Amino acid sequence: MDANDMGDDLAAVLIDADQIQARLAELAIEIDADYAGKDLLLVGVLKGAVMVMADLARALHTAVEMDWMAVSSYGSGTRSSGVVRIIKDLDADLTDRHVLVVEDIVDSGLTLSWLLRNLSSRGPASLEVCTLLRKPEAQQAGSSKGEPPRVRYVGFDIPPEFVVGYGLDYAEKYRSLPFVGSLARHVYRPGK
Ligand code: XMP
Ligand code: MG
């Protein structure tokens, strides 16, 4: 799927496919250096992290295992509440493992905060986060909701708008786009 397949549903390409791959290559160099000589377990958060997991894992020289978790955040509409339910848990035992959580996007950071608390209780040797995208709210330290989760590797900081593509969906659509883009208003606000 590419921009031409979206007709007038696409408002703008924010980060194109080449930019994504170039940034993942840079992050892979950092991660390879940081985990030299260690076994690394990548934990992808379904479904959004599928693309970044696949491309990041292939950009790394470090030998990795990949495991997956699916969580659902109870929230009103597009806002997440920080109350999370595990839909699919990991197969791997995290005890004494070096764990890197791979995320598509960190918005308020509430989902990730919950996930990090949950995973750290399982006794990993280390626990870090790599996210392709981060919205402004997640950068604000000491907000009223508490300290945002520490994210060691960030692909791109983006404006606070709703984005799709490269794993991210709107109503399960557009995940297969190779770029990150924004949607035309008529798609998600019909009649407005
Ligand atoms: P929080 O606010 O807990 O939310 O950090 C993170 C989750 O919210 C979803 N999310 C988005 N999904 N486009 C999407 O397709 C977006 O712009 C967007 N912003 C947040 C996503 O599931 C993420 O894991
Ligand atoms: Mg997600």
mmCIF file with all atom_site columns, C-alpha atoms and ligand atoms in Angstrom:
data_model
loop_
_atom_site.group_PDB
_atom_site.id
_atom_site.type_symbol
_atom_site.label_atom_id
_atom_site.label_alt_id
_atom_site.label_comp_id
_atom_site.label_asym_id
_atom_site.label_entity_id
_atom_site.label_seq_id
_atom_site.pdbx_PDB_ins_code
_atom_site.Cartn_x
_atom_site.Cartn_y
_atom_site.Cartn_z
_atom_site.occupancy
_atom_site.B_iso_or_equiv
_atom_site.pdbx_formal_charge
_atom_site.auth_seq_id
_atom_site.auth_comp_id
_atom_site.auth_asym_id
_atom_site.auth_atom_id
_atom_site.pdbx_PDB_model_num
ATOM   1   C  CA  . MET A 1 1   ? 0.000   0.000   0.000  1.00 0.00 ? 1   MET A CA  1
ATOM   2   C  CA  . ASP A 1 2   ? 1.307   3.483   -0.764 1.00 0.00 ? 2   ASP A CA  1
ATOM   3   C  CA  . ALA A 1 3   ? 0.088   7.076   -0.895 1.00 0.00 ? 3   ALA A CA  1
ATOM   4   C  CA  . ASN A 1 4   ? -1.614  6.539   -4.247 1.00 0.00 ? 4   ASN A CA  1
ATOM   5   C  CA  . ASP A 1 5   ? -3.819  3.845   -2.756 1.00 0.00 ? 5   ASP A CA  1
ATOM   6   C  CA  . MET A 1 6   ? -5.235  6.288   -0.208 1.00 0.00 ? 6   MET A CA  1
ATOM   7   C  CA  . GLY A 1 7   ? -6.868  8.696   -2.586 1.00 0.00 ? 7   GLY A CA  1
ATOM   8   C  CA  . ASP A 1 8   ? -7.869  11.850  -0.716 1.00 0.00 ? 8   ASP A CA  1
ATOM   9   C  CA  . ASP A 1 9   ? -7.798  10.123  2.705  1.00 0.00 ? 9   ASP A CA  1
ATOM   10  C  CA  . LEU A 1 10  ? -4.157  11.157  3.116  1.00 0.00 ? 10  LEU A CA  1
ATOM   11  C  CA  . ALA A 1 11  ? -3.529  14.703  4.326  1.00 0.00 ? 11  ALA A CA  1
ATOM   12  C  CA  . ALA A 1 12  ? 0.272   14.629  4.431  1.00 0.00 ? 12  ALA A CA  1
ATOM   13  C  CA  . VAL A 1 13  ? 3.264   12.339  4.581  1.00 0.00 ? 13  VAL A CA  1
ATOM   14  C  CA  . LEU A 1 14  ? 5.024   13.271  7.838  1.00 0.00 ? 14  LEU A CA  1
ATOM   15  C  CA  . ILE A 1 15  ? 7.927   10.812  7.722  1.00 0.00 ? 15  ILE A CA  1
ATOM   16  C  CA  . ASP A 1 16  ? 8.657   8.986   4.498  1.00 0.00 ? 16  ASP A CA  1
ATOM   17  C  CA  . ALA A 1 17  ? 9.874   5.403   4.153  1.00 0.00 ? 17  ALA A CA  1
ATOM   18  C  CA  . ASP A 1 18  ? 13.510  6.394   3.523  1.00 0.00 ? 18  ASP A CA  1
ATOM   19  C  CA  . GLN A 1 19  ? 13.569  8.639   6.594  1.00 0.00 ? 19  GLN A CA  1
ATOM   20  C  CA  . ILE A 1 20  ? 12.192  5.831   8.753  1.00 0.00 ? 20  ILE A CA  1
ATOM   21  C  CA  . GLN A 1 21  ? 14.768  3.330   7.526  1.00 0.00 ? 21  GLN A CA  1
ATOM   22  C  CA  . ALA A 1 22  ? 17.636  5.824   7.901  1.00 0.00 ? 22  ALA A CA  1
ATOM   23  C  CA  . ARG A 1 23  ? 16.637  6.635   11.481 1.00 0.00 ? 23  ARG A CA  1
ATOM   24  C  CA  . LEU A 1 24  ? 16.227  2.952   12.387 1.00 0.00 ? 24  LEU A CA  1
ATOM   25  C  CA  . ALA A 1 25  ? 19.746  2.333   11.039 1.00 0.00 ? 25  ALA A CA  1
ATOM   26  C  CA  . GLU A 1 26  ? 21.065  5.069   13.369 1.00 0.00 ? 26  GLU A CA  1
ATOM   27  C  CA  . LEU A 1 27  ? 19.193  3.645   16.346 1.00 0.00 ? 27  LEU A CA  1
ATOM   28  C  CA  . ALA A 1 28  ? 20.493  0.166   15.503 1.00 0.00 ? 28  ALA A CA  1
ATOM   29  C  CA  . ILE A 1 29  ? 24.083  1.447   15.712 1.00 0.00 ? 29  ILE A CA  1
ATOM   30  C  CA  . GLU A 1 30  ? 23.377  2.864   19.192 1.00 0.00 ? 30  GLU A CA  1
ATOM   31  C  CA  . ILE A 1 31  ? 21.616  -0.285  20.341 1.00 0.00 ? 31  ILE A CA  1
ATOM   32  C  CA  . ASP A 1 32  ? 24.366  -2.551  18.983 1.00 0.00 ? 32  ASP A CA  1
ATOM   33  C  CA  . ALA A 1 33  ? 26.934  -0.520  20.924 1.00 0.00 ? 33  ALA A CA  1
ATOM   34  C  CA  . ASP A 1 34  ? 24.875  -0.470  24.133 1.00 0.00 ? 34  ASP A CA  1
ATOM   35  C  CA  . TYR A 1 35  ? 24.184  -4.221  24.108 1.00 0.00 ? 35  TYR A CA  1
ATOM   36  C  CA  . ALA A 1 36  ? 27.577  -5.440  22.844 1.00 0.00 ? 36  ALA A CA  1
ATOM   37  C  CA  . GLY A 1 37  ? 28.253  -8.900  24.227 1.00 0.00 ? 37  GLY A CA  1
ATOM   38  C  CA  . LYS A 1 38  ? 24.751  -9.258  25.658 1.00 0.00 ? 38  LYS A CA  1
ATOM   39  C  CA  . ASP A 1 39  ? 21.743  -11.335 24.651 1.00 0.00 ? 39  ASP A CA  1
ATOM   40  C  CA  . LEU A 1 40  ? 18.863  -9.053  23.830 1.00 0.00 ? 40  LEU A CA  1
ATOM   41  C  CA  . LEU A 1 41  ? 15.161  -9.786  24.003 1.00 0.00 ? 41  LEU A CA  1
ATOM   42  C  CA  . LEU A 1 42  ? 13.021  -7.448  21.931 1.00 0.00 ? 42  LEU A CA  1
ATOM   43  C  CA  . VAL A 1 43  ? 9.457   -7.173  23.213 1.00 0.00 ? 43  VAL A CA  1
ATOM   44  C  CA  . GLY A 1 44  ? 7.089   -5.800  20.603 1.00 0.00 ? 44  GLY A CA  1
ATOM   45  C  CA  . VAL A 1 45  ? 3.744   -4.371  21.539 1.00 0.00 ? 45  VAL A CA  1
ATOM   46  C  CA  . LEU A 1 46  ? 1.087   -5.601  19.121 1.00 0.00 ? 46  LEU A CA  1
ATOM   47  C  CA  . LYS A 1 47  ? -0.169  -4.604  16.726 1.00 0.00 ? 47  LYS A CA  1
ATOM   48  C  CA  . GLY A 1 48  ? 1.377   -1.213  16.085 1.00 0.00 ? 48  GLY A CA  1
ATOM   49  C  CA  . ALA A 1 49  ? 4.998   -2.219  16.643 1.00 0.00 ? 49  ALA A CA  1
ATOM   50  C  CA  . VAL A 1 50  ? 5.032   -4.940  13.979 1.00 0.00 ? 50  VAL A CA  1
ATOM   51  C  CA  . MET A 1 51  ? 6.737   -2.829  11.302 1.00 0.00 ? 51  MET A CA  1
ATOM   52  C  CA  . VAL A 1 52  ? 9.295   -1.135  13.556 1.00 0.00 ? 52  VAL A CA  1
ATOM   53  C  CA  . MET A 1 53  ? 10.132  -4.481  15.182 1.00 0.00 ? 53  MET A CA  1
ATOM   54  C  CA  . ALA A 1 54  ? 10.692  -6.160  11.813 1.00 0.00 ? 54  ALA A CA  1
ATOM   55  C  CA  . ASP A 1 55  ? 12.886  -3.394  10.432 1.00 0.00 ? 55  ASP A CA  1
ATOM   56  C  CA  . LEU A 1 56  ? 14.793  -2.608  13.631 1.00 0.00 ? 56  LEU A CA  1
ATOM   57  C  CA  . ALA A 1 57  ? 15.562  -6.289  14.276 1.00 0.00 ? 57  ALA A CA  1
ATOM   58  C  CA  . ARG A 1 58  ? 16.967  -6.637  10.766 1.00 0.00 ? 58  ARG A CA  1
ATOM   59  C  CA  . ALA A 1 59  ? 19.075  -3.499  11.129 1.00 0.00 ? 59  ALA A CA  1
ATOM   60  C  CA  . LEU A 1 60  ? 20.732  -4.833  14.289 1.00 0.00 ? 60  LEU A CA  1
ATOM   61  C  CA  . HIS A 1 61  ? 23.890  -6.930  14.283 1.00 0.00 ? 61  HIS A CA  1
ATOM   62  C  CA  . THR A 1 62  ? 23.220  -8.014  17.862 1.00 0.00 ? 62  THR A CA  1
ATOM   63  C  CA  . ALA A 1 63  ? 21.554  -11.423 17.995 1.00 0.00 ? 63  ALA A CA  1
ATOM   64  C  CA  . VAL A 1 64  ? 18.026  -10.909 19.262 1.00 0.00 ? 64  VAL A CA  1
ATOM   65  C  CA  . GLU A 1 65  ? 15.044  -12.919 20.344 1.00 0.00 ? 65  GLU A CA  1
ATOM   66  C  CA  . MET A 1 66  ? 11.666  -11.434 19.595 1.00 0.00 ? 66  MET A CA  1
ATOM   67  C  CA  . ASP A 1 67  ? 8.582   -11.804 21.719 1.00 0.00 ? 67  ASP A CA  1
ATOM   68  C  CA  . TRP A 1 68  ? 5.208   -10.088 21.614 1.00 0.00 ? 68  TRP A CA  1
ATOM   69  C  CA  . MET A 1 69  ? 2.654   -8.713  23.948 1.00 0.00 ? 69  MET A CA  1
ATOM   70  C  CA  . ALA A 1 70  ? -0.795  -7.390  23.184 1.00 0.00 ? 70  ALA A CA  1
ATOM   71  C  CA  . VAL A 1 71  ? -2.404  -4.954  25.563 1.00 0.00 ? 71  VAL A CA  1
ATOM   72  C  CA  . SER A 1 72  ? -5.597  -2.996  25.491 1.00 0.00 ? 72  SER A CA  1
ATOM   73  C  CA  . SER A 1 73  ? -5.934  0.341   27.166 1.00 0.00 ? 73  SER A CA  1
ATOM   74  C  CA  . TYR A 1 74  ? -9.316  1.183   28.584 1.00 0.00 ? 74  TYR A CA  1
ATOM   75  C  CA  . GLY A 1 75  ? -10.019 4.714   27.544 1.00 0.00 ? 75  GLY A CA  1
ATOM   76  C  CA  . SER A 1 76  ? -12.652 7.067   26.264 1.00 0.00 ? 76  SER A CA  1
ATOM   77  C  CA  . GLY A 1 77  ? -12.296 7.396   22.517 1.00 0.00 ? 77  GLY A CA  1
ATOM   78  C  CA  . THR A 1 78  ? -8.754  8.148   21.443 1.00 0.00 ? 78  THR A CA  1
ATOM   79  C  CA  . ARG A 1 79  ? -7.467  8.983   24.947 1.00 0.00 ? 79  ARG A CA  1
ATOM   80  C  CA  . SER A 1 80  ? -5.745  6.243   26.878 1.00 0.00 ? 80  SER A CA  1
ATOM   81  C  CA  . SER A 1 81  ? -6.526  5.864   30.577 1.00 0.00 ? 81  SER A CA  1
ATOM   82  C  CA  . GLY A 1 82  ? -3.459  4.027   31.816 1.00 0.00 ? 82  GLY A CA  1
ATOM   83  C  CA  . VAL A 1 83  ? -5.667  1.131   32.873 1.00 0.00 ? 83  VAL A CA  1
ATOM   84  C  CA  . VAL A 1 84  ? -4.407  -1.728  30.808 1.00 0.00 ? 84  VAL A CA  1
ATOM   85  C  CA  . ARG A 1 85  ? -5.503  -5.284  30.170 1.00 0.00 ? 85  ARG A CA  1
ATOM   86  C  CA  . ILE A 1 86  ? -3.157  -7.970  28.824 1.00 0.00 ? 86  ILE A CA  1
ATOM   87  C  CA  . ILE A 1 87  ? -4.673  -9.571  25.728 1.00 0.00 ? 87  ILE A CA  1
ATOM   88  C  CA  . LYS A 1 88  ? -1.637  -11.706 24.936 1.00 0.00 ? 88  LYS A CA  1
ATOM   89  C  CA  . ASP A 1 89  ? 1.209   -12.164 27.373 1.00 0.00 ? 89  ASP A CA  1
ATOM   90  C  CA  . LEU A 1 90  ? 4.844   -12.925 26.574 1.00 0.00 ? 90  LEU A CA  1
ATOM   91  C  CA  . ASP A 1 91  ? 6.028   -16.474 26.013 1.00 0.00 ? 91  ASP A CA  1
ATOM   92  C  CA  . ALA A 1 92  ? 9.493   -15.671 27.393 1.00 0.00 ? 92  ALA A CA  1
ATOM   93  C  CA  . ASP A 1 93  ? 10.552  -15.608 31.024 1.00 0.00 ? 93  ASP A CA  1
ATOM   94  C  CA  . LEU A 1 94  ? 12.167  -12.201 31.623 1.00 0.00 ? 94  LEU A CA  1
ATOM   95  C  CA  . THR A 1 95  ? 14.251  -13.237 34.619 1.00 0.00 ? 95  THR A CA  1
ATOM   96  C  CA  . ASP A 1 96  ? 17.814  -11.899 34.171 1.00 0.00 ? 96  ASP A CA  1
ATOM   97  C  CA  . ARG A 1 97  ? 17.154  -10.983 30.537 1.00 0.00 ? 97  ARG A CA  1
ATOM   98  C  CA  . HIS A 1 98  ? 18.125  -7.729  28.845 1.00 0.00 ? 98  HIS A CA  1
ATOM   99  C  CA  . VAL A 1 99  ? 14.757  -6.516  27.608 1.00 0.00 ? 99  VAL A CA  1
ATOM   100 C  CA  . LEU A 1 100 ? 14.110  -3.773  25.082 1.00 0.00 ? 100 LEU A CA  1
ATOM   101 C  CA  . VAL A 1 101 ? 10.464  -2.843  24.603 1.00 0.00 ? 101 VAL A CA  1
ATOM   102 C  CA  . VAL A 1 102 ? 9.750   -1.829  21.012 1.00 0.00 ? 102 VAL A CA  1
ATOM   103 C  CA  . GLU A 1 103 ? 6.848   0.585   20.570 1.00 0.00 ? 103 GLU A CA  1
ATOM   104 C  CA  . ASP A 1 104 ? 5.291   2.356   17.640 1.00 0.00 ? 104 ASP A CA  1
ATOM   105 C  CA  . ILE A 1 105 ? 4.267   5.501   19.486 1.00 0.00 ? 105 ILE A CA  1
ATOM   106 C  CA  . VAL A 1 106 ? 4.283   6.991   22.969 1.00 0.00 ? 106 VAL A CA  1
ATOM   107 C  CA  . ASP A 1 107 ? 1.578   9.583   23.432 1.00 0.00 ? 107 ASP A CA  1
ATOM   108 C  CA  . SER A 1 108 ? 0.605   10.308  27.052 1.00 0.00 ? 108 SER A CA  1
ATOM   109 C  CA  . GLY A 1 109 ? 2.939   7.506   28.124 1.00 0.00 ? 109 GLY A CA  1
ATOM   110 C  CA  . LEU A 1 110 ? 0.278   5.969   30.355 1.00 0.00 ? 110 LEU A CA  1
ATOM   111 C  CA  . THR A 1 111 ? 0.204   2.658   28.509 1.00 0.00 ? 111 THR A CA  1
ATOM   112 C  CA  . LEU A 1 112 ? 3.975   2.421   28.579 1.00 0.00 ? 112 LEU A CA  1
ATOM   113 C  CA  . SER A 1 113 ? 4.212   3.341   32.277 1.00 0.00 ? 113 SER A CA  1
ATOM   114 C  CA  . TRP A 1 114 ? 1.884   0.499   33.113 1.00 0.00 ? 114 TRP A CA  1
ATOM   115 C  CA  . LEU A 1 115 ? 3.786   -1.888  30.856 1.00 0.00 ? 115 LEU A CA  1
ATOM   116 C  CA  . LEU A 1 116 ? 7.140   -0.991  32.397 1.00 0.00 ? 116 LEU A CA  1
ATOM   117 C  CA  . ARG A 1 117 ? 5.826   -1.518  35.910 1.00 0.00 ? 117 ARG A CA  1
ATOM   118 C  CA  . ASN A 1 118 ? 4.454   -4.884  34.859 1.00 0.00 ? 118 ASN A CA  1
ATOM   119 C  CA  . LEU A 1 119 ? 7.624   -6.032  33.065 1.00 0.00 ? 119 LEU A CA  1
ATOM   120 C  CA  . SER A 1 120 ? 10.023  -4.782  35.739 1.00 0.00 ? 120 SER A CA  1
ATOM   121 C  CA  . SER A 1 121 ? 8.213   -6.937  38.311 1.00 0.00 ? 121 SER A CA  1
ATOM   122 C  CA  . ARG A 1 122 ? 9.366   -9.992  36.320 1.00 0.00 ? 122 ARG A CA  1
ATOM   123 C  CA  . GLY A 1 123 ? 13.025  -9.523  37.234 1.00 0.00 ? 123 GLY A CA  1
ATOM   124 C  CA  . PRO A 1 124 ? 14.768  -8.528  33.996 1.00 0.00 ? 124 PRO A CA  1
ATOM   125 C  CA  . ALA A 1 125 ? 18.510  -7.745  34.096 1.00 0.00 ? 125 ALA A CA  1
ATOM   126 C  CA  . SER A 1 126 ? 17.701  -4.488  32.286 1.00 0.00 ? 126 SER A CA  1
ATOM   127 C  CA  . LEU A 1 127 ? 14.609  -2.864  30.822 1.00 0.00 ? 127 LEU A CA  1
ATOM   128 C  CA  . GLU A 1 128 ? 14.668  -0.096  28.219 1.00 0.00 ? 128 GLU A CA  1
ATOM   129 C  CA  . VAL A 1 129 ? 12.316  1.295   25.585 1.00 0.00 ? 129 VAL A CA  1
ATOM   130 C  CA  . CYS A 1 130 ? 12.683  2.086   21.914 1.00 0.00 ? 130 CYS A CA  1
ATOM   131 C  CA  . THR A 1 131 ? 9.842   3.921   20.205 1.00 0.00 ? 131 THR A CA  1
ATOM   132 C  CA  . LEU A 1 132 ? 9.621   5.061   16.625 1.00 0.00 ? 132 LEU A CA  1
ATOM   133 C  CA  . LEU A 1 133 ? 7.447   8.062   17.466 1.00 0.00 ? 133 LEU A CA  1
ATOM   134 C  CA  . ARG A 1 134 ? 6.915   10.250  20.493 1.00 0.00 ? 134 ARG A CA  1
ATOM   135 C  CA  . LYS A 1 135 ? 4.306   12.960  20.948 1.00 0.00 ? 135 LYS A CA  1
ATOM   136 C  CA  . PRO A 1 136 ? 4.920   16.127  22.996 1.00 0.00 ? 136 PRO A CA  1
ATOM   137 C  CA  . GLU A 1 137 ? 2.938   15.068  26.052 1.00 0.00 ? 137 GLU A CA  1
ATOM   138 C  CA  . ALA A 1 138 ? 5.379   12.211  26.629 1.00 0.00 ? 138 ALA A CA  1
ATOM   139 C  CA  . GLN A 1 139 ? 8.326   14.617  26.674 1.00 0.00 ? 139 GLN A CA  1
ATOM   140 C  CA  . GLN A 1 140 ? 6.992   16.772  29.472 1.00 0.00 ? 140 GLN A CA  1
ATOM   141 C  CA  . ALA A 1 141 ? 8.715   15.721  32.646 1.00 0.00 ? 141 ALA A CA  1
ATOM   142 C  CA  . GLY A 1 142 ? 6.796   15.990  35.892 1.00 0.00 ? 142 GLY A CA  1
ATOM   143 C  CA  . SER A 1 143 ? 3.376   16.521  34.375 1.00 0.00 ? 143 SER A CA  1
ATOM   144 C  CA  . SER A 1 144 ? 0.262   16.293  36.552 1.00 0.00 ? 144 SER A CA  1
ATOM   145 C  CA  . LYS A 1 145 ? -0.026  12.608  35.653 1.00 0.00 ? 145 LYS A CA  1
ATOM   146 C  CA  . GLY A 1 146 ? 3.423   11.959  37.070 1.00 0.00 ? 146 GLY A CA  1
ATOM   147 C  CA  . GLU A 1 147 ? 6.787   11.336  35.527 1.00 0.00 ? 147 GLU A CA  1
ATOM   148 C  CA  . PRO A 1 148 ? 6.545   10.109  31.928 1.00 0.00 ? 148 PRO A CA  1
ATOM   149 C  CA  . PRO A 1 149 ? 8.269   6.798   31.253 1.00 0.00 ? 149 PRO A CA  1
ATOM   150 C  CA  . ARG A 1 150 ? 11.941  6.882   30.411 1.00 0.00 ? 150 ARG A CA  1
ATOM   151 C  CA  . VAL A 1 151 ? 12.410  6.166   26.718 1.00 0.00 ? 151 VAL A CA  1
ATOM   152 C  CA  . ARG A 1 152 ? 16.008  5.494   25.818 1.00 0.00 ? 152 ARG A CA  1
ATOM   153 C  CA  . TYR A 1 153 ? 15.694  5.358   22.028 1.00 0.00 ? 153 TYR A CA  1
ATOM   154 C  CA  . VAL A 1 154 ? 13.355  7.700   20.129 1.00 0.00 ? 154 VAL A CA  1
ATOM   155 C  CA  . GLY A 1 155 ? 13.008  7.704   16.367 1.00 0.00 ? 155 GLY A CA  1
ATOM   156 C  CA  . PHE A 1 156 ? 11.147  10.954  15.862 1.00 0.00 ? 156 PHE A CA  1
ATOM   157 C  CA  . ASP A 1 157 ? 9.407   13.539  18.009 1.00 0.00 ? 157 ASP A CA  1
ATOM   158 C  CA  . ILE A 1 158 ? 6.211   14.497  16.237 1.00 0.00 ? 158 ILE A CA  1
ATOM   159 C  CA  . PRO A 1 159 ? 3.464   17.094  16.719 1.00 0.00 ? 159 PRO A CA  1
ATOM   160 C  CA  . PRO A 1 160 ? 0.369   16.140  18.734 1.00 0.00 ? 160 PRO A CA  1
ATOM   161 C  CA  . GLU A 1 161 ? -1.700  15.028  15.785 1.00 0.00 ? 161 GLU A CA  1
ATOM   162 C  CA  . PHE A 1 162 ? -3.170  11.658  14.969 1.00 0.00 ? 162 PHE A CA  1
ATOM   163 C  CA  . VAL A 1 163 ? -0.921  9.682   12.646 1.00 0.00 ? 163 VAL A CA  1
ATOM   164 C  CA  . VAL A 1 164 ? -1.282  6.442   10.714 1.00 0.00 ? 164 VAL A CA  1
ATOM   165 C  CA  . GLY A 1 165 ? 0.928   4.112   8.737  1.00 0.00 ? 165 GLY A CA  1
ATOM   166 C  CA  . TYR A 1 166 ? 3.955   1.926   9.388  1.00 0.00 ? 166 TYR A CA  1
ATOM   167 C  CA  . GLY A 1 167 ? 1.962   -0.151  11.890 1.00 0.00 ? 167 GLY A CA  1
ATOM   168 C  CA  . LEU A 1 168 ? -0.302  2.607   13.168 1.00 0.00 ? 168 LEU A CA  1
ATOM   169 C  CA  . ASP A 1 169 ? -3.963  2.378   12.320 1.00 0.00 ? 169 ASP A CA  1
ATOM   170 C  CA  . TYR A 1 170 ? -7.177  4.263   12.215 1.00 0.00 ? 170 TYR A CA  1
ATOM   171 C  CA  . ALA A 1 171 ? -9.978  1.707   12.802 1.00 0.00 ? 171 ALA A CA  1
ATOM   172 C  CA  . GLU A 1 172 ? -7.506  -1.052  11.793 1.00 0.00 ? 172 GLU A CA  1
ATOM   173 C  CA  . LYS A 1 173 ? -6.774  0.593   8.437  1.00 0.00 ? 173 LYS A CA  1
ATOM   174 C  CA  . TYR A 1 174 ? -3.551  2.040   7.022  1.00 0.00 ? 174 TYR A CA  1
ATOM   175 C  CA  . ARG A 1 175 ? -1.146  -0.131  9.072  1.00 0.00 ? 175 ARG A CA  1
ATOM   176 C  CA  . SER A 1 176 ? 0.499   -1.390  5.894  1.00 0.00 ? 176 SER A CA  1
ATOM   177 C  CA  . LEU A 1 177 ? 1.636   2.018   4.661  1.00 0.00 ? 177 LEU A CA  1
ATOM   178 C  CA  . PRO A 1 178 ? 5.458   2.216   4.465  1.00 0.00 ? 178 PRO A CA  1
ATOM   179 C  CA  . PHE A 1 179 ? 5.423   5.824   5.770  1.00 0.00 ? 179 PHE A CA  1
ATOM   180 C  CA  . VAL A 1 180 ? 3.856   7.786   8.631  1.00 0.00 ? 180 VAL A CA  1
ATOM   181 C  CA  . GLY A 1 181 ? 1.187   10.243  7.580  1.00 0.00 ? 181 GLY A CA  1
ATOM   182 C  CA  . SER A 1 182 ? -1.758  12.220  8.778  1.00 0.00 ? 182 SER A CA  1
ATOM   183 C  CA  . LEU A 1 183 ? -5.337  11.640  7.705  1.00 0.00 ? 183 LEU A CA  1
ATOM   184 C  CA  . ALA A 1 184 ? -7.650  14.074  6.009  1.00 0.00 ? 184 ALA A CA  1
ATOM   185 C  CA  . ARG A 1 185 ? -10.283 15.347  8.435  1.00 0.00 ? 185 ARG A CA  1
ATOM   186 C  CA  . HIS A 1 186 ? -13.163 13.857  6.468  1.00 0.00 ? 186 HIS A CA  1
ATOM   187 C  CA  . VAL A 1 187 ? -11.862 10.349  7.345  1.00 0.00 ? 187 VAL A CA  1
ATOM   188 C  CA  . TYR A 1 188 ? -12.285 10.569  11.079 1.00 0.00 ? 188 TYR A CA  1
ATOM   189 C  CA  . ARG A 1 189 ? -14.663 13.509  11.393 1.00 0.00 ? 189 ARG A CA  1
ATOM   190 C  CA  . PRO A 1 190 ? -17.283 12.770  8.777  1.00 0.00 ? 190 PRO A CA  1
ATOM   191 C  CA  . GLY A 1 191 ? -19.541 15.765  8.357  1.00 0.00 ? 191 GLY A CA  1
ATOM   192 C  CA  . LYS A 1 192 ? -17.248 18.133  10.270 1.00 0.00 ? 192 LYS A CA  1
HETATM 193 P  P1  . XMP B 2 .   ? -0.509  6.509   25.524 1.00 0.00 ? 1   XMP B P1  1
HETATM 194 O  O1  . XMP B 2 .   ? -1.295  7.802   25.558 1.00 0.00 ? 1   XMP B O1  1
HETATM 195 O  O2  . XMP B 2 .   ? -0.884  5.593   26.664 1.00 0.00 ? 1   XMP B O2  1
HETATM 196 O  O3  . XMP B 2 .   ? -1.031  5.821   24.212 1.00 0.00 ? 1   XMP B O3  1
HETATM 197 O  O4  . XMP B 2 .   ? 0.969   6.768   25.431 1.00 0.00 ? 1   XMP B O4  1
HETATM 198 C  C1  . XMP B 2 .   ? -0.244  5.044   23.410 1.00 0.00 ? 1   XMP B C1  1
HETATM 199 C  C2  . XMP B 2 .   ? -1.109  4.269   22.463 1.00 0.00 ? 1   XMP B C2  1
HETATM 200 O  O5  . XMP B 2 .   ? -2.133  5.108   21.895 1.00 0.00 ? 1   XMP B O5  1
HETATM 201 C  C3  . XMP B 2 .   ? -2.259  4.847   20.522 1.00 0.00 ? 1   XMP B C3  1
HETATM 202 N  N1  . XMP B 2 .   ? -1.949  6.097   19.788 1.00 0.00 ? 1   XMP B N1  1
HETATM 203 C  C4  . XMP B 2 .   ? -2.029  6.257   18.468 1.00 0.00 ? 1   XMP B C4  1
HETATM 204 N  N2  . XMP B 2 .   ? -2.372  5.379   17.485 1.00 0.00 ? 1   XMP B N2  1
HETATM 205 N  N3  . XMP B 2 .   ? -2.050  7.092   15.872 1.00 0.00 ? 1   XMP B N3  1
HETATM 206 C  C5  . XMP B 2 .   ? -2.376  5.816   16.184 1.00 0.00 ? 1   XMP B C5  1
HETATM 207 O  O6  . XMP B 2 .   ? -2.668  5.042   15.280 1.00 0.00 ? 1   XMP B O6  1
HETATM 208 C  C6  . XMP B 2 .   ? -1.702  8.021   16.794 1.00 0.00 ? 1   XMP B C6  1
HETATM 209 O  O7  . XMP B 2 .   ? -1.411  9.162   16.443 1.00 0.00 ? 1   XMP B O7  1
HETATM 210 C  C7  . XMP B 2 .   ? -1.687  7.571   18.168 1.00 0.00 ? 1   XMP B C7  1
HETATM 211 N  N4  . XMP B 2 .   ? -1.394  8.194   19.338 1.00 0.00 ? 1   XMP B N4  1
HETATM 212 C  C8  . XMP B 2 .   ? -1.566  7.261   20.315 1.00 0.00 ? 1   XMP B C8  1
HETATM 213 C  C9  . XMP B 2 .   ? -1.295  3.740   20.215 1.00 0.00 ? 1   XMP B C9  1
HETATM 214 O  O8  . XMP B 2 .   ? -1.982  2.515   20.253 1.00 0.00 ? 1   XMP B O8  1
HETATM 215 C  C10 . XMP B 2 .   ? -0.295  3.789   21.307 1.00 0.00 ? 1   XMP B C10 1
HETATM 216 O  O9  . XMP B 2 .   ? 0.302   2.524   21.604 1.00 0.00 ? 1   XMP B O9  1
HETATM 217 MG MG  . MG  B 3 .   ? 0.557   0.724   20.472 1.00 0.00 ? 2   MG  B MG  1
#
